[in-house]
Amino acid sequence: MVANSNAVALIGGTGTERATAWTYHSLRWRNYFRSSRSSIFDLIKNAIRVAATDCPELFTLQRDQITEKLFACSSPS
């Protein structure tokens, strides 16, 4: 699956297409984080710093959505 079809599947398409696109996208990010020499938490902190510095207007617009995602996540029991 290519990046463009991922975007299309995430926006529309059947539930199966959306789930497949998300799984593919999620696996790519998981592989990226696992191959990093930093912890995922260091990556998150630094990504926030870079986003706030390089794109302050967009970061401000996205901040509430980012916060919602942080508080909506729960760890498995």
mmCIF file of the C-alpha atoms, coordinates in Angstrom:
data_MODEL
# 
_entry.id   MODEL 
# 
loop_
_atom_site.group_PDB 
_atom_site.id 
_atom_site.type_symbol 
_atom_site.label_atom_id 
_atom_site.label_alt_id 
_atom_site.label_comp_id 
_atom_site.label_asym_id 
_atom_site.label_entity_id 
_atom_site.label_seq_id 
_atom_site.pdbx_PDB_ins_code 
_atom_site.Cartn_x 
_atom_site.Cartn_y 
_atom_site.Cartn_z 
_atom_site.occupancy 
_atom_site.B_iso_or_equiv 
_atom_site.pdbx_formal_charge 
_atom_site.auth_seq_id 
_atom_site.auth_comp_id 
_atom_site.auth_asym_id 
_atom_site.auth_atom_id 
_atom_site.pdbx_PDB_model_num 
ATOM 1  C CA . MET A 1 1  ? 0.000   0.000  0.000  1.00 0.00 ? 1  MET A CA 1 
ATOM 2  C CA . VAL A 1 2  ? 1.385   3.441  -0.867 1.00 0.00 ? 2  VAL A CA 1 
ATOM 3  C CA . ALA A 1 3  ? 1.163   6.627  1.183  1.00 0.00 ? 3  ALA A CA 1 
ATOM 4  C CA . ASN A 1 4  ? -1.582  8.180  -0.967 1.00 0.00 ? 4  ASN A CA 1 
ATOM 5  C CA . SER A 1 5  ? -3.851  5.179  -0.605 1.00 0.00 ? 5  SER A CA 1 
ATOM 6  C CA . ASN A 1 6  ? -3.254  5.313  3.160  1.00 0.00 ? 6  ASN A CA 1 
ATOM 7  C CA . ALA A 1 7  ? -4.503  8.882  3.258  1.00 0.00 ? 7  ALA A CA 1 
ATOM 8  C CA . VAL A 1 8  ? -7.537  8.047  1.135  1.00 0.00 ? 8  VAL A CA 1 
ATOM 9  C CA . ALA A 1 9  ? -8.353  4.987  3.239  1.00 0.00 ? 9  ALA A CA 1 
ATOM 10 C CA . LEU A 1 10 ? -8.020  6.972  6.459  1.00 0.00 ? 10 LEU A CA 1 
ATOM 11 C CA . ILE A 1 11 ? -10.330 9.700  5.184  1.00 0.00 ? 11 ILE A CA 1 
ATOM 12 C CA . GLY A 1 12 ? -12.915 7.492  3.520  1.00 0.00 ? 12 GLY A CA 1 
ATOM 13 C CA . GLY A 1 13 ? -13.417 3.952  2.376  1.00 0.00 ? 13 GLY A CA 1 
ATOM 14 C CA . THR A 1 14 ? -14.750 0.947  4.182  1.00 0.00 ? 14 THR A CA 1 
ATOM 15 C CA . GLY A 1 15 ? -13.970 0.140  7.789  1.00 0.00 ? 15 GLY A CA 1 
ATOM 16 C CA . THR A 1 16 ? -11.626 -2.604 6.613  1.00 0.00 ? 16 THR A CA 1 
ATOM 17 C CA . GLU A 1 17 ? -9.719  -0.178 4.365  1.00 0.00 ? 17 GLU A CA 1 
ATOM 18 C CA . ARG A 1 18 ? -9.364  2.312  7.207  1.00 0.00 ? 18 ARG A CA 1 
ATOM 19 C CA . ALA A 1 19 ? -8.199  -0.396 9.626  1.00 0.00 ? 19 ALA A CA 1 
ATOM 20 C CA . THR A 1 20 ? -5.687  -1.735 7.100  1.00 0.00 ? 20 THR A CA 1 
ATOM 21 C CA . ALA A 1 21 ? -4.310  1.740  6.423  1.00 0.00 ? 21 ALA A CA 1 
ATOM 22 C CA . TRP A 1 22 ? -4.025  2.481  10.140 1.00 0.00 ? 22 TRP A CA 1 
ATOM 23 C CA . THR A 1 23 ? -2.282  -0.841 10.813 1.00 0.00 ? 23 THR A CA 1 
ATOM 24 C CA . TYR A 1 24 ? 0.231   -0.172 8.041  1.00 0.00 ? 24 TYR A CA 1 
ATOM 25 C CA . HIS A 1 25 ? 0.802   3.390  9.238  1.00 0.00 ? 25 HIS A CA 1 
ATOM 26 C CA . SER A 1 26 ? 1.113   2.265  12.860 1.00 0.00 ? 26 SER A CA 1 
ATOM 27 C CA . LEU A 1 27 ? 3.639   -0.446 12.006 1.00 0.00 ? 27 LEU A CA 1 
ATOM 28 C CA . ARG A 1 28 ? 5.809   2.035  10.111 1.00 0.00 ? 28 ARG A CA 1 
ATOM 29 C CA . TRP A 1 29 ? 5.887   4.364  13.124 1.00 0.00 ? 29 TRP A CA 1 
ATOM 30 C CA . ARG A 1 30 ? 6.537   1.501  15.545 1.00 0.00 ? 30 ARG A CA 1 
ATOM 31 C CA . ASN A 1 31 ? 9.501   0.377  13.451 1.00 0.00 ? 31 ASN A CA 1 
ATOM 32 C CA . TYR A 1 32 ? 10.806  3.932  13.339 1.00 0.00 ? 32 TYR A CA 1 
ATOM 33 C CA . PHE A 1 33 ? 10.603  4.345  17.118 1.00 0.00 ? 33 PHE A CA 1 
ATOM 34 C CA . ARG A 1 34 ? 12.138  0.934  17.814 1.00 0.00 ? 34 ARG A CA 1 
ATOM 35 C CA . SER A 1 35 ? 15.087  1.678  15.529 1.00 0.00 ? 35 SER A CA 1 
ATOM 36 C CA . SER A 1 36 ? 15.804  4.991  17.248 1.00 0.00 ? 36 SER A CA 1 
ATOM 37 C CA . ARG A 1 37 ? 18.624  5.325  19.744 1.00 0.00 ? 37 ARG A CA 1 
ATOM 38 C CA . SER A 1 38 ? 16.406  7.477  21.959 1.00 0.00 ? 38 SER A CA 1 
ATOM 39 C CA . SER A 1 39 ? 13.452  6.448  24.069 1.00 0.00 ? 39 SER A CA 1 
ATOM 40 C CA . ILE A 1 40 ? 10.017  7.123  22.638 1.00 0.00 ? 40 ILE A CA 1 
ATOM 41 C CA . PHE A 1 41 ? 9.446   9.622  25.453 1.00 0.00 ? 41 PHE A CA 1 
ATOM 42 C CA . ASP A 1 42 ? 12.546  11.609 24.483 1.00 0.00 ? 42 ASP A CA 1 
ATOM 43 C CA . LEU A 1 43 ? 11.314  11.588 20.894 1.00 0.00 ? 43 LEU A CA 1 
ATOM 44 C CA . ILE A 1 44 ? 7.888   12.885 21.964 1.00 0.00 ? 44 ILE A CA 1 
ATOM 45 C CA . LYS A 1 45 ? 9.398   15.667 24.104 1.00 0.00 ? 45 LYS A CA 1 
ATOM 46 C CA . ASN A 1 46 ? 11.732  16.749 21.337 1.00 0.00 ? 46 ASN A CA 1 
ATOM 47 C CA . ALA A 1 47 ? 9.030   16.523 18.670 1.00 0.00 ? 47 ALA A CA 1 
ATOM 48 C CA . ILE A 1 48 ? 6.879   18.874 20.756 1.00 0.00 ? 48 ILE A CA 1 
ATOM 49 C CA . ARG A 1 49 ? 9.784   21.318 21.143 1.00 0.00 ? 49 ARG A CA 1 
ATOM 50 C CA . VAL A 1 50 ? 10.558  21.276 17.429 1.00 0.00 ? 50 VAL A CA 1 
ATOM 51 C CA . ALA A 1 51 ? 6.901   21.673 16.430 1.00 0.00 ? 51 ALA A CA 1 
ATOM 52 C CA . ALA A 1 52 ? 6.403   24.570 18.851 1.00 0.00 ? 52 ALA A CA 1 
ATOM 53 C CA . THR A 1 53 ? 9.577   26.301 17.645 1.00 0.00 ? 53 THR A CA 1 
ATOM 54 C CA . ASP A 1 54 ? 9.353   25.657 13.907 1.00 0.00 ? 54 ASP A CA 1 
ATOM 55 C CA . CYS A 1 55 ? 5.569   25.948 13.448 1.00 0.00 ? 55 CYS A CA 1 
ATOM 56 C CA . PRO A 1 56 ? 4.252   28.030 16.371 1.00 0.00 ? 56 PRO A CA 1 
ATOM 57 C CA . GLU A 1 57 ? 0.941   29.016 14.745 1.00 0.00 ? 57 GLU A CA 1 
ATOM 58 C CA . LEU A 1 58 ? 0.091   25.496 13.618 1.00 0.00 ? 58 LEU A CA 1 
ATOM 59 C CA . PHE A 1 59 ? 1.271   24.068 16.932 1.00 0.00 ? 59 PHE A CA 1 
ATOM 60 C CA . THR A 1 60 ? -1.075  26.412 18.797 1.00 0.00 ? 60 THR A CA 1 
ATOM 61 C CA . LEU A 1 61 ? -3.968  25.291 16.589 1.00 0.00 ? 61 LEU A CA 1 
ATOM 62 C CA . GLN A 1 62 ? -3.147  21.604 17.138 1.00 0.00 ? 62 GLN A CA 1 
ATOM 63 C CA . ARG A 1 63 ? -2.326  21.802 20.859 1.00 0.00 ? 63 ARG A CA 1 
ATOM 64 C CA . ASP A 1 64 ? -5.829  20.941 22.094 1.00 0.00 ? 64 ASP A CA 1 
ATOM 65 C CA . GLN A 1 65 ? -6.020  17.892 19.798 1.00 0.00 ? 65 GLN A CA 1 
ATOM 66 C CA . ILE A 1 66 ? -2.609  16.720 21.021 1.00 0.00 ? 66 ILE A CA 1 
ATOM 67 C CA . THR A 1 67 ? -3.693  17.125 24.650 1.00 0.00 ? 67 THR A CA 1 
ATOM 68 C CA . GLU A 1 68 ? -6.922  15.210 24.001 1.00 0.00 ? 68 GLU A CA 1 
ATOM 69 C CA . LYS A 1 69 ? -4.943  12.309 22.529 1.00 0.00 ? 69 LYS A CA 1 
ATOM 70 C CA . LEU A 1 70 ? -2.657  12.216 25.575 1.00 0.00 ? 70 LEU A CA 1 
ATOM 71 C CA . PHE A 1 71 ? -5.563  12.060 28.011 1.00 0.00 ? 71 PHE A CA 1 
ATOM 72 C CA . ALA A 1 72 ? -7.652  9.669  25.882 1.00 0.00 ? 72 ALA A CA 1 
ATOM 73 C CA . CYS A 1 73 ? -4.923  7.022  25.745 1.00 0.00 ? 73 CYS A CA 1 
ATOM 74 C CA . SER A 1 74 ? -4.991  4.295  28.328 1.00 0.00 ? 74 SER A CA 1 
ATOM 75 C CA . SER A 1 75 ? -2.492  1.583  29.029 1.00 0.00 ? 75 SER A CA 1 
ATOM 76 C CA . PRO A 1 76 ? -3.546  -2.071 28.833 1.00 0.00 ? 76 PRO A CA 1 
ATOM 77 C CA . SER A 1 77 ? -4.514  -3.620 32.163 1.00 0.00 ? 77 SER A CA 1 
# 
